[in-house]
XYZ file of C-alpha atoms in Angstrom:
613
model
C 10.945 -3.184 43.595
C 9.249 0.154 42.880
C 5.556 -1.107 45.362
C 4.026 1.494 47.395
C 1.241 1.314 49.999
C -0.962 4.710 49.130
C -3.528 6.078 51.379
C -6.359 6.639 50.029
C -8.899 9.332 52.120
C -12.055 8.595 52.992
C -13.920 10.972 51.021
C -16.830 9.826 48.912
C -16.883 9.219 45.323
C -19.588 10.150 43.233
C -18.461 7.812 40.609
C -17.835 4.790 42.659
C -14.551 4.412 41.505
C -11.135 4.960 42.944
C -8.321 5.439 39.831
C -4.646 4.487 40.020
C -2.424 6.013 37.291
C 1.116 4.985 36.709
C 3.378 7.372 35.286
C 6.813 5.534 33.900
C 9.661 7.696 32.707
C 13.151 7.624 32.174
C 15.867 9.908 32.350
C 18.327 9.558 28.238
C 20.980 12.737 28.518
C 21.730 12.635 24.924
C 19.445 15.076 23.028
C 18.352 13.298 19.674
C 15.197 12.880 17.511
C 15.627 9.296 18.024
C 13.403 7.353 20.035
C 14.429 7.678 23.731
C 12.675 4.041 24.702
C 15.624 2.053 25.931
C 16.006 -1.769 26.238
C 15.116 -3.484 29.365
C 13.210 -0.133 30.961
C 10.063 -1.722 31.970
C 7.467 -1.215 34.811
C 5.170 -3.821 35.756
C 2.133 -3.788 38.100
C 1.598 -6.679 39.279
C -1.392 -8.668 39.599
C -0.962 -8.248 43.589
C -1.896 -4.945 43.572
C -4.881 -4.522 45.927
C -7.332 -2.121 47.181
C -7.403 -2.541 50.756
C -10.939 -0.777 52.163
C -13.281 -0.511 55.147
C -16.373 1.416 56.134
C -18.424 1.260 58.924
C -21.475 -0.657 58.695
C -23.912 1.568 60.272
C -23.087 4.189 58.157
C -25.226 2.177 55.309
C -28.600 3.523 55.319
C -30.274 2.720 52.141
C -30.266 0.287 49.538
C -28.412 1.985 46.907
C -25.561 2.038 49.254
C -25.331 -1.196 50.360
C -25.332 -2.466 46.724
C -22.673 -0.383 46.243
C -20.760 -1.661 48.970
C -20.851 -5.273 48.553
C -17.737 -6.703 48.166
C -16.642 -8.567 45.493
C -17.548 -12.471 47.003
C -20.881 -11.807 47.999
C -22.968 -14.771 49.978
C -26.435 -15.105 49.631
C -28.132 -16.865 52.706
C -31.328 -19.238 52.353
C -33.209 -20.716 54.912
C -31.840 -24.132 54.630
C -31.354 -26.686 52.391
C -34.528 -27.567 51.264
C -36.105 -24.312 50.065
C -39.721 -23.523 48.292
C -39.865 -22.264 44.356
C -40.256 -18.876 44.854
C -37.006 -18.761 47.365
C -35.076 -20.494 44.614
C -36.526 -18.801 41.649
C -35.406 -15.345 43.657
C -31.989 -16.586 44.721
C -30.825 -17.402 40.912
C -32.154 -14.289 39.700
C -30.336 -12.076 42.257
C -27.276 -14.255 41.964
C -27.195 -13.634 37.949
C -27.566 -9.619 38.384
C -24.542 -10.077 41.109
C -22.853 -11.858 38.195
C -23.843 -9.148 35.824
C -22.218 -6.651 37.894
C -18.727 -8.358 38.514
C -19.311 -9.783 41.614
C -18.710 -13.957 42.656
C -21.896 -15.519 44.514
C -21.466 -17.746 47.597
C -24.753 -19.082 48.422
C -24.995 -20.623 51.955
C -27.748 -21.915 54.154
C -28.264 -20.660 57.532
C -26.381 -22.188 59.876
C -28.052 -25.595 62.040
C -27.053 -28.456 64.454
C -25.054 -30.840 63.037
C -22.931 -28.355 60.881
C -19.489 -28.424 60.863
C -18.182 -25.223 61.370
C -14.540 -23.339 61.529
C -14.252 -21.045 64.500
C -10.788 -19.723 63.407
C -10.156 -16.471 64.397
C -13.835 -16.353 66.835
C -12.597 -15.188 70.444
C -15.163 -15.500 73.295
C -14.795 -13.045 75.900
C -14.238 -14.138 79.481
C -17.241 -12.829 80.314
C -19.490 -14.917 77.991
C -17.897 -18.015 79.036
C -20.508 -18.355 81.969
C -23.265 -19.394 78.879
C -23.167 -22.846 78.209
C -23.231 -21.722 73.997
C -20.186 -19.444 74.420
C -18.259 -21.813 76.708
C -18.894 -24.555 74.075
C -17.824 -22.419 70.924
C -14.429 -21.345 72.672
C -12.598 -24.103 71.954
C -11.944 -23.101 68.367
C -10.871 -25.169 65.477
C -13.862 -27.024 63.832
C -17.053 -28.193 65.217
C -20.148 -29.560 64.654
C -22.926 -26.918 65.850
C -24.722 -29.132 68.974
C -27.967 -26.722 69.290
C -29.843 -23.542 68.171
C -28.303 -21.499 71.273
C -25.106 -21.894 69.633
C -26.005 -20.154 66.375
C -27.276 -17.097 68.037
C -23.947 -17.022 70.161
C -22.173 -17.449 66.182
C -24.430 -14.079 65.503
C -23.083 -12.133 68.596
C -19.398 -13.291 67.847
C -19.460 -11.962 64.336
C -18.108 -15.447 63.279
C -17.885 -15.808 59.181
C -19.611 -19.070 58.819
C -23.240 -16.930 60.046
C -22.216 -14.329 57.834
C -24.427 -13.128 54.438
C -24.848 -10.112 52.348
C -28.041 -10.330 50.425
C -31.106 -12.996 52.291
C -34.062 -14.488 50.331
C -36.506 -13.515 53.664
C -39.036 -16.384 53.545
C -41.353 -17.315 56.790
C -39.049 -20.262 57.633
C -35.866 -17.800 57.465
C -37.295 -15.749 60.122
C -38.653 -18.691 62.090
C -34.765 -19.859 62.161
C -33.366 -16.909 62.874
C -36.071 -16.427 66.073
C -35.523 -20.079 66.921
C -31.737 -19.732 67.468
C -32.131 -16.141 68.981
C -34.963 -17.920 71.615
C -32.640 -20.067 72.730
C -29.965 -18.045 73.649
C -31.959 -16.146 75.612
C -33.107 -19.017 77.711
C -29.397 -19.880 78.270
C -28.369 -16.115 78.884
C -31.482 -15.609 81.531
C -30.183 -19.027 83.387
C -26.715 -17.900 83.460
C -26.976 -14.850 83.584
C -30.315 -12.746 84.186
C -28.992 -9.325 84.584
C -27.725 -10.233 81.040
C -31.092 -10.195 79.349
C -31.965 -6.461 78.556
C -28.038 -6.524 77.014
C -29.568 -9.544 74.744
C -32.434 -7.823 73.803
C -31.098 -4.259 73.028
C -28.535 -6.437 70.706
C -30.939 -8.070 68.866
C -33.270 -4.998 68.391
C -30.664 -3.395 66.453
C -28.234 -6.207 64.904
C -30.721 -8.957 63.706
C -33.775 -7.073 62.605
C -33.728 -9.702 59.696
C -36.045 -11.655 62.169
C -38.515 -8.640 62.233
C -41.632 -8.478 60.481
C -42.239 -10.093 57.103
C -41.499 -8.264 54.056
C -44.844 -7.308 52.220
C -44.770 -8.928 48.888
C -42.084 -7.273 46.402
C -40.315 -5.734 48.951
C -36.905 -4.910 48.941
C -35.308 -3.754 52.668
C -31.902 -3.322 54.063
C -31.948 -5.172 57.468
C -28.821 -6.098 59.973
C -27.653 -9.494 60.024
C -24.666 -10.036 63.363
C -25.101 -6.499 63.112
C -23.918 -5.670 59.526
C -25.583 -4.661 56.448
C -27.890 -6.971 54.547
C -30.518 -6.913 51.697
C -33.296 -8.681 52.227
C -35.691 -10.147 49.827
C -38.685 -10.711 49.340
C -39.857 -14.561 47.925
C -41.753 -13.259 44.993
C -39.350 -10.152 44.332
C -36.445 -11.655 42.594
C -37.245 -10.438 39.205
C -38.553 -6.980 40.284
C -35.424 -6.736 43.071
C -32.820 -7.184 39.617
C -34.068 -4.858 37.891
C -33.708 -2.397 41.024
C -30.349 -3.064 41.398
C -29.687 -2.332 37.075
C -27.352 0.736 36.508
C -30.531 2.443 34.816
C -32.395 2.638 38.785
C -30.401 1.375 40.989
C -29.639 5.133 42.103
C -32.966 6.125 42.651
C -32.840 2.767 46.048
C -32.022 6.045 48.674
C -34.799 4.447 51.477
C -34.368 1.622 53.568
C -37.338 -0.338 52.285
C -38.764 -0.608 48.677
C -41.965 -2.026 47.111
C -41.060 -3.190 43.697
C -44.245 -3.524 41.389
C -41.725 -3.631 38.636
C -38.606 -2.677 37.275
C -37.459 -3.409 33.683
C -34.814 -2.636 31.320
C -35.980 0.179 28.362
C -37.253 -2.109 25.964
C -38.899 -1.918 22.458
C -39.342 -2.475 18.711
C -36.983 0.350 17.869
C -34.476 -0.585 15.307
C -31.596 1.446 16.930
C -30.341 2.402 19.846
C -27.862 5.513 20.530
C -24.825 5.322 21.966
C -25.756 8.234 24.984
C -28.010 5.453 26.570
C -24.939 3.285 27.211
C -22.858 5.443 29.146
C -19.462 6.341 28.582
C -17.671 10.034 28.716
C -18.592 12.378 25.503
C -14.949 13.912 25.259
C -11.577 13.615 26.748
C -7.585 14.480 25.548
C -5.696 12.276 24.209
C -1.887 12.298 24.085
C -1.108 8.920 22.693
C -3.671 6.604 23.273
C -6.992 6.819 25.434
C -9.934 4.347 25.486
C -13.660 5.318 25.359
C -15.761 2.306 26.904
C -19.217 1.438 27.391
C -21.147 -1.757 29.047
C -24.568 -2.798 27.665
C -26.358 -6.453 28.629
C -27.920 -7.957 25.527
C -30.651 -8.649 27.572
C -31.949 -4.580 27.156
C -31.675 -4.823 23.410
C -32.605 -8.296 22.536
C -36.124 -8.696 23.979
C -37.992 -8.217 20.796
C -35.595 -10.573 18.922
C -33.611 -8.000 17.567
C -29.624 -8.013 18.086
C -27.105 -5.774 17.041
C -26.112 -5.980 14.189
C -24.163 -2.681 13.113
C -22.577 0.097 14.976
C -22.693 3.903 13.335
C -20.104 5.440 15.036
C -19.777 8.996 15.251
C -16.022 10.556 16.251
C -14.387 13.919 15.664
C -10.456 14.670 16.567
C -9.046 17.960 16.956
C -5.619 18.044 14.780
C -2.147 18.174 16.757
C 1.326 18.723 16.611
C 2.073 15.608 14.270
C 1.347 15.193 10.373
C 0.619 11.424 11.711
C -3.458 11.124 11.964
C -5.050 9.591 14.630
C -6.259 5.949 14.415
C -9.461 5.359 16.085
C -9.778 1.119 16.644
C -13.773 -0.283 17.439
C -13.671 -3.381 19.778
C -16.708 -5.767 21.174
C -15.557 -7.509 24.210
C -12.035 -7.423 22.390
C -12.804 -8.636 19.171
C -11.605 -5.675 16.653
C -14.565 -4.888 14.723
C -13.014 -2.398 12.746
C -10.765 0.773 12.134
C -10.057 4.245 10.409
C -7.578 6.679 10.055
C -9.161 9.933 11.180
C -8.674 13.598 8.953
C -8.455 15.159 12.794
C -10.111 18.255 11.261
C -12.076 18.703 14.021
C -15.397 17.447 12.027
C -17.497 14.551 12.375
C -16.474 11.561 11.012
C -18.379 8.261 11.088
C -16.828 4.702 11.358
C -19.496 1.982 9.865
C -18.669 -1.666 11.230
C -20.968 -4.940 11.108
C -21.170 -6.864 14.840
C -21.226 -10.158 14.184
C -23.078 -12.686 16.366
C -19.994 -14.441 17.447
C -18.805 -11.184 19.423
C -22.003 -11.140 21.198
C -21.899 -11.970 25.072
C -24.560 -11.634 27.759
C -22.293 -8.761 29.265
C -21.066 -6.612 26.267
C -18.402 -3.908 26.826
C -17.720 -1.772 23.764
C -14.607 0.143 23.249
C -12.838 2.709 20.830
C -9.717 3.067 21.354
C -7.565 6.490 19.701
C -4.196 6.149 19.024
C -2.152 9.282 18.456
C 1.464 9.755 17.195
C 2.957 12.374 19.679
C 5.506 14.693 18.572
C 8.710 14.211 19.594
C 10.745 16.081 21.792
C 13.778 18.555 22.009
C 13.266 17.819 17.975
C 9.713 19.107 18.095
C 6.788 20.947 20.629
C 6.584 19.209 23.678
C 4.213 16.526 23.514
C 0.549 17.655 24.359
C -2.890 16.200 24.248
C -5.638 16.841 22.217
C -8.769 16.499 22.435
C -11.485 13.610 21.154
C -15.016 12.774 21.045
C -17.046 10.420 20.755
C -20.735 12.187 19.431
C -24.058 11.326 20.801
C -25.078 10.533 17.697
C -23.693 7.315 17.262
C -26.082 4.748 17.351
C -26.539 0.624 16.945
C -28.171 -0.889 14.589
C -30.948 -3.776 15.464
C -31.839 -6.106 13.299
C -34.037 -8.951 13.670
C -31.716 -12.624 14.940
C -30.865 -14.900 12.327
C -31.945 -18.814 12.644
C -28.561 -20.269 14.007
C -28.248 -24.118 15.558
C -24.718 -22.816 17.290
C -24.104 -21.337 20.433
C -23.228 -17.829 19.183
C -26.709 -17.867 17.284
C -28.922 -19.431 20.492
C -27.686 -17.620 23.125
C -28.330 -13.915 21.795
C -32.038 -15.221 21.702
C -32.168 -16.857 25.426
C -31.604 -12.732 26.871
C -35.027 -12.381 26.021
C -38.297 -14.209 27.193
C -36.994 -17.557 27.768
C -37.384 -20.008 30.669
C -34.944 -21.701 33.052
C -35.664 -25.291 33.746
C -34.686 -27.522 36.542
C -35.252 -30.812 38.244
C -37.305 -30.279 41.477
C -35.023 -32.172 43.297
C -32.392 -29.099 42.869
C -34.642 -27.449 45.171
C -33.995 -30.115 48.350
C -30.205 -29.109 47.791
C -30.243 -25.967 47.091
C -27.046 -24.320 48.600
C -25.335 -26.735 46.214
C -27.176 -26.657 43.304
C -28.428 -22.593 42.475
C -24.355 -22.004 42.454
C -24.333 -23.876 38.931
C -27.943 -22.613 38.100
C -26.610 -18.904 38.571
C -23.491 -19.612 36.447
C -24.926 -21.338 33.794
C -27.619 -18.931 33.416
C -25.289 -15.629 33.634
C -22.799 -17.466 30.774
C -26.171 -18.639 28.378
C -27.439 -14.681 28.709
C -30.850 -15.387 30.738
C -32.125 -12.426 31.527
C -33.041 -12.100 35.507
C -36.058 -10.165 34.943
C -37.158 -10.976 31.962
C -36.752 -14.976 31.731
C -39.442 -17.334 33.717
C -38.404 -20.051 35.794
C -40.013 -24.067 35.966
C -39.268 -27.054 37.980
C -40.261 -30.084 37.060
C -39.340 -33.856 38.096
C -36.196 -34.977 36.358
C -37.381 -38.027 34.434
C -40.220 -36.177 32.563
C -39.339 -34.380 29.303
C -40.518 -31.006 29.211
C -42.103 -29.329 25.940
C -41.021 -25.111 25.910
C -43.173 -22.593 24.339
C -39.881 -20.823 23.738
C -36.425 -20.212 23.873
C -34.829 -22.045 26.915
C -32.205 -23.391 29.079
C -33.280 -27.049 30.013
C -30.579 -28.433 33.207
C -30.948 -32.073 33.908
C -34.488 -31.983 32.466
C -35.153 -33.734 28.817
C -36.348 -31.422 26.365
C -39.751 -33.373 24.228
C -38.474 -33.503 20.965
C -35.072 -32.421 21.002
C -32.264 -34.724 19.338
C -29.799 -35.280 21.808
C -25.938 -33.988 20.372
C -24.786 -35.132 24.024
C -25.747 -38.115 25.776
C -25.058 -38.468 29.823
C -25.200 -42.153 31.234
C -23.381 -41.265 35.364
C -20.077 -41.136 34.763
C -19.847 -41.506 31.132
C -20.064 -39.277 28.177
C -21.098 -39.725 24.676
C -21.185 -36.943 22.048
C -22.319 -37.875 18.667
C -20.877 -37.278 15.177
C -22.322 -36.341 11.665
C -22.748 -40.057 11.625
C -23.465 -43.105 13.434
C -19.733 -42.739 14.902
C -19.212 -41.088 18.233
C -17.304 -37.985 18.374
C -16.482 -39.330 21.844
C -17.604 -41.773 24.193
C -15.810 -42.480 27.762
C -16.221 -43.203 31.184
C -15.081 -42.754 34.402
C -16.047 -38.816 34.094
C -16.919 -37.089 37.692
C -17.980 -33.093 38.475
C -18.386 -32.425 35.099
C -21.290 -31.042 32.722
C -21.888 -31.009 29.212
C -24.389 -28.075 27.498
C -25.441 -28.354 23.922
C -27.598 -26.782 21.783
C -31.323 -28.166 21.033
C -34.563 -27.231 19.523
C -38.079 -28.524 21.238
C -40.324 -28.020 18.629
C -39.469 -24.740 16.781
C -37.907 -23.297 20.206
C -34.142 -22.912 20.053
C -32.132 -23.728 23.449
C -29.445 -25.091 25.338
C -29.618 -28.331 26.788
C -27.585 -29.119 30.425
C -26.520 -32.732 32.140
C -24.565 -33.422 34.913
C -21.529 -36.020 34.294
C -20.782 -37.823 37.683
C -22.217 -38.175 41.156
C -20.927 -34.804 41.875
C -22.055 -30.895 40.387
C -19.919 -29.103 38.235
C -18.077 -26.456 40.565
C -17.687 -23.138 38.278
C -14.614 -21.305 39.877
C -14.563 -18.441 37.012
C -17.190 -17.179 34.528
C -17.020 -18.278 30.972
C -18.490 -17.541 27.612
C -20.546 -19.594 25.372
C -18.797 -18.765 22.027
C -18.712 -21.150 19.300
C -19.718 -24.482 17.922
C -22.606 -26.153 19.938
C -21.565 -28.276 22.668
C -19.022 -28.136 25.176
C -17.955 -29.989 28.358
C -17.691 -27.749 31.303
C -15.088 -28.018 34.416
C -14.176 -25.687 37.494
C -12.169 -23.922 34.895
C -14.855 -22.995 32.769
C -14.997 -24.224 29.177
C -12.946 -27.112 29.168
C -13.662 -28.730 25.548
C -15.748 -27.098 22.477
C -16.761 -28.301 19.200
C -19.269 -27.889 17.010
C -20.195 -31.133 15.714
C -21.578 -30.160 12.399
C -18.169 -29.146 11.313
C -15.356 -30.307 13.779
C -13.028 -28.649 11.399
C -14.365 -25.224 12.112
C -15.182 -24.745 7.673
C -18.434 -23.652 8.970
C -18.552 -19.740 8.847
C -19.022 -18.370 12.712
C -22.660 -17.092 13.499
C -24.669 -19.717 11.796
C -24.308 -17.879 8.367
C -23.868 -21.326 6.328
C -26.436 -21.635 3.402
C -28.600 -24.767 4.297
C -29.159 -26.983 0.929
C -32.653 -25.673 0.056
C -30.814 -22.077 -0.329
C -27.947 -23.745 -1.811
C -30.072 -25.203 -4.202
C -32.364 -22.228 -4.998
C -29.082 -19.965 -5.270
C -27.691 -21.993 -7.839
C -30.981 -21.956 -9.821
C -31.681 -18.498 -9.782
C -27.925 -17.914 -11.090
C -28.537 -20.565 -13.981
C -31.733 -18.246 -14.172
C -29.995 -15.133 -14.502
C -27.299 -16.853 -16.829
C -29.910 -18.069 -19.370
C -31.789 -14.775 -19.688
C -28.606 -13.073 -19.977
C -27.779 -15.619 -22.837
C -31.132 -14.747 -24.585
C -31.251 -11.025 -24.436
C -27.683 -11.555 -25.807
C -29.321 -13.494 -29.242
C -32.099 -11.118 -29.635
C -29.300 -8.161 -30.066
C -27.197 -10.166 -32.292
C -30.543 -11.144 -34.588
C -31.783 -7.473 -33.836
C -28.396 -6.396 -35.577
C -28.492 -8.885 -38.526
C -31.831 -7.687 -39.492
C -31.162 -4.164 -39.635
C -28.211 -4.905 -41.557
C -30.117 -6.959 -44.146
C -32.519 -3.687 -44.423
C -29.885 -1.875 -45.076
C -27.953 -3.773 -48.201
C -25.412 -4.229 -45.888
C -23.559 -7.960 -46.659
C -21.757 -8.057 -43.572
């Protein structure tokens, strides 16, 4: 066992990251030129390994620092269960920029009598024990939450169950929060009267989320049980996501923000360079380094263009071995292409296509160089040289292609598209904007730039776009997926089901649909009970799939279960078919003619000339 607890000083990083390196060597006492990798010599880090960190919560004093020190579950508190549009149209959209940045959201409600509640680990002082909501709550264990005193005493303890990191601050979240805090005090000046002032100091500085409404757009960091919490405006979900993007999230140094708007760099440009994405120019490499950088398709698809190629411009300084370098182009892992590199020290350019099935809402791009070190006691030491990659490397946007698959449709939902829901998600709304966020953050909505509807669940709904229909018909659309409670049909090619079965429970199935001329994906509910998402998942190919707490649990694409189809959507339909094989038969015949008025040309001239042959 080679684990080791490191401290790690407090000092700030400019970066926002902490790195770990791992150097792994071993000791061969015979000299040779052969390699000196041995059998069985192998260092593993284990998934275990943990950054253990804390930071004092008053030390957060402005928004672009409490963003960056969310942790990686972050809980986003409504008022209760039943919530208005514009508190569940901002919760989704700050849940799917969460999403977007590698964090898992919890959304709770706050708590309210009647809630069953686990007060492991919550220790009442002696002292408190006097107030009827303390005494109550010192029991432990689990219990149900008898009156609005009792949540404010939850606040003061700290407990987890009243804890939150971001709040959508509507009127009836304050009114809540100055309910429960009311009625402590009532308790606390029976009990205890000398008490009071102690109360009210607390509350002045630990629950200012229960001060003054936020004017509309606003964005303010606010203390909930004392800690550090972003509050929202109703109306500012849109404006607040943008904010928090990597392109201004930096700029959030104040307490309390206005948003009017903030949106991604957008446009009808055709490219867009490589600089923009991020990502260090230069670095040495001895045998292998990695140049990475993360773009959402959302920035680059809002015009309907995609990327489609990637120009990429390297140079490599030559080393000690004759070997050159390999430099190795990946999209979210898929190996897009590769070169062997002259090293000269020049720029050389690596061409690749990016096709559609690569594409994900959350894209990271990565070049990879691979050197072959010299060896040593044989050769020089082994030493690193250096690589680039140039800012002039650039991708390529071309317009989308029609596709009726997932990897075609979901490109075009990071655009302007809509989110649709039953109304009825809104009177459950802890339990239902979990499986709105994931949905939406694995079909590529966009959280500023997509519009949101609710509408009762029976009616079908008629788009004007591209969009993501859950539980809600779609006018129009042929149904690949049919939902019936518990059981499941998904149809073939002809009348035979692909599958049909019951007895199905906290499932989903998505498919893709078009309403009209408006591509989309199409969302139902299998069972009594929603679809718990425990890990994000990806959208890749075929166009439907049945969804589980794991994810993607089934995909096929029922045009062509047996996966002929080429990925992307490229497949001719018959129309081109046709007209392909008529303009070669076209081509073939006027080839055939010009070919007879040579030959005649050449008989005639011979006959001019007396020639008999």
């Amino acid at each position: 066992n080679a684990g080791l607890a490191i401290g790690v000083d407090g000092s700030p990083r400019p970066g926002g990251f902490v790195r770990l390196s791992a150097a792994w060597t071993s000791v061969v006492w015979e000299k040779a030129c052969s390699s000196e990798r041995t059998s069985g010599n192998i260092l593993e880090i284990a998934p275990t390994t943990r950054l253990l960190y804390r930071y004092d919560g008053a030390s957060i004093r402005d928004l672009a620092s409490a963003w960056t020190a969310l942790p990686v579950s972050v809980t986003i508190v409504v008022a209760g269960q039943t919530v208005t549009k514009e508190t569940y149209d901002a919760a989704w959209r700050i849940g799917v920029a969460l999403e977007r940045a590698g964090k898992r959201t919890v959304v709770k409600s706050l708590p309210s009598p009647g809630d069953e509640i686990d007060l492991t680990g919550v220790v009442v002082p002696e002292a408190l024990r006097s107030i009827p909501a303390f005494r109550d709550l010192a029991a432990g264990g689990r219990r149900k939450i008898a009156d609005p005193a009792e949540i404010g005493a939850l606040w003061i303890l700290g407990a987890s169950a009243a804890q939150a990191q971001v709040a959508i601050a509507d009127q009836e979240l304050r009114s809540t929060v100055n309910a429960a805090l009311a009625a402590l005090a009532s308790q606390v000046d029976a009990a205890a009267p000398d008490a009071g002032a102690a109360l009210a100091q607390w509350r002045s500085a630990a629950m200012t989320v229960a001060d003054e409404p936020l004017e509309p757009g606003g964005v303010r960091l606010m203390r909930l049980s004392g800690q550090p919490l972003i509050a929202v405006a109703p109306d500012a979900g849109a404006t607040a996501a943008g904010l928090f993007d990597s392109l201004w999230r930096k700029i959030a140094v104040t307490k309390s923000v206005v948003v009017r708007s903030a949106n991604e760099i957008a446009g009808e440009a055709s490219s867009v360079s490589l600089t923009r994405l991020g990502g260090a120019t230069g670095f040495d490499v001895l045998e292998r380094g990695d140049w990475t950088a993360t773009f959402d398709l959302g920035a680059l698809a809002s015009d309907g263009r995609l990327p489609a190629r990637l120009e990429l411009d390297v140079s490599a300084a030559p080393g000690a071995s004759t070997t050159p370098p390999v430099a190795s182009v990946f999209l979210n892992d898929s190996l897009l292409g590769a070169k062997r590199l002259d090293a000269n020290g020049q720029a050389e350019r690596i061409a690749v296509g990016v096709p559609s099935y690569a594409l994900k809402p959350r894209n990271v791009l990565r070049v990879s160089f691979q050197r072959q070190a010299a060896g040593e006691h044989c050769r020089e030491t082994p030493q690193a040289y250096p690589v680039a990659v140039l800012p002039t490397s650039r991708l390529l946007l071309e317009k989308a292609s029609e596709a009726d698959d997932f990897a075609g449709v979901v490109p075009r939902l990071a655009g302007s598209a809509t989110l649709i829901l039953p109304d009825t998600w809104l009177a459950k709304a802890p339990d239902t904007l979990p499986t709105a966020i994931r949905i939406a953050d694995a079909a590529g909505l966009s959280p500023t730039r997509a519009s949101f509807a609710a509408s009762p669940a029976a009616t079908p709904v008629k788009p004007g776009g591209p969009f993501l229909s859950l539980d809600v018909p779609v006018e129009g659309a042929p149904a690949k997926t049919r939902v019936e409670g518990d059981r499941l049909i998904i149809a073939g090619r002809d009348s035979a089901h692909l599958l049909n079965v019951t007895g199905l429970d906290g499932l989903g199935a998505i498919s893709v649909a078009r309403g009209g001329n408006a591509p989309g994906l199409l969302y139902s509910t299998i069972g009594s009970r929603s679809a718990s998402f425990g890990a994000p998942f990806v959208l890749a190919g075929g166009d439907v799939a049945v969804l589980g707490s794991q994810g993607v649990l089934a995909q096929i694409d029922t045009r062509d279960p047996f996966g002929n189809r080429p990925a992307g959507g490229d497949r001719k339909t018959w129309i081109q078919e046709v007209w392909g094989n008529a303009a070669w038969s076209g081509s073939a015949g006027a080839a055939g003619l010009l070919l007879l008025i040579v030959l005649r040309a050449r008989h005639v001239r011979r006959r001019q000339s007396g020639d008999p042959h």
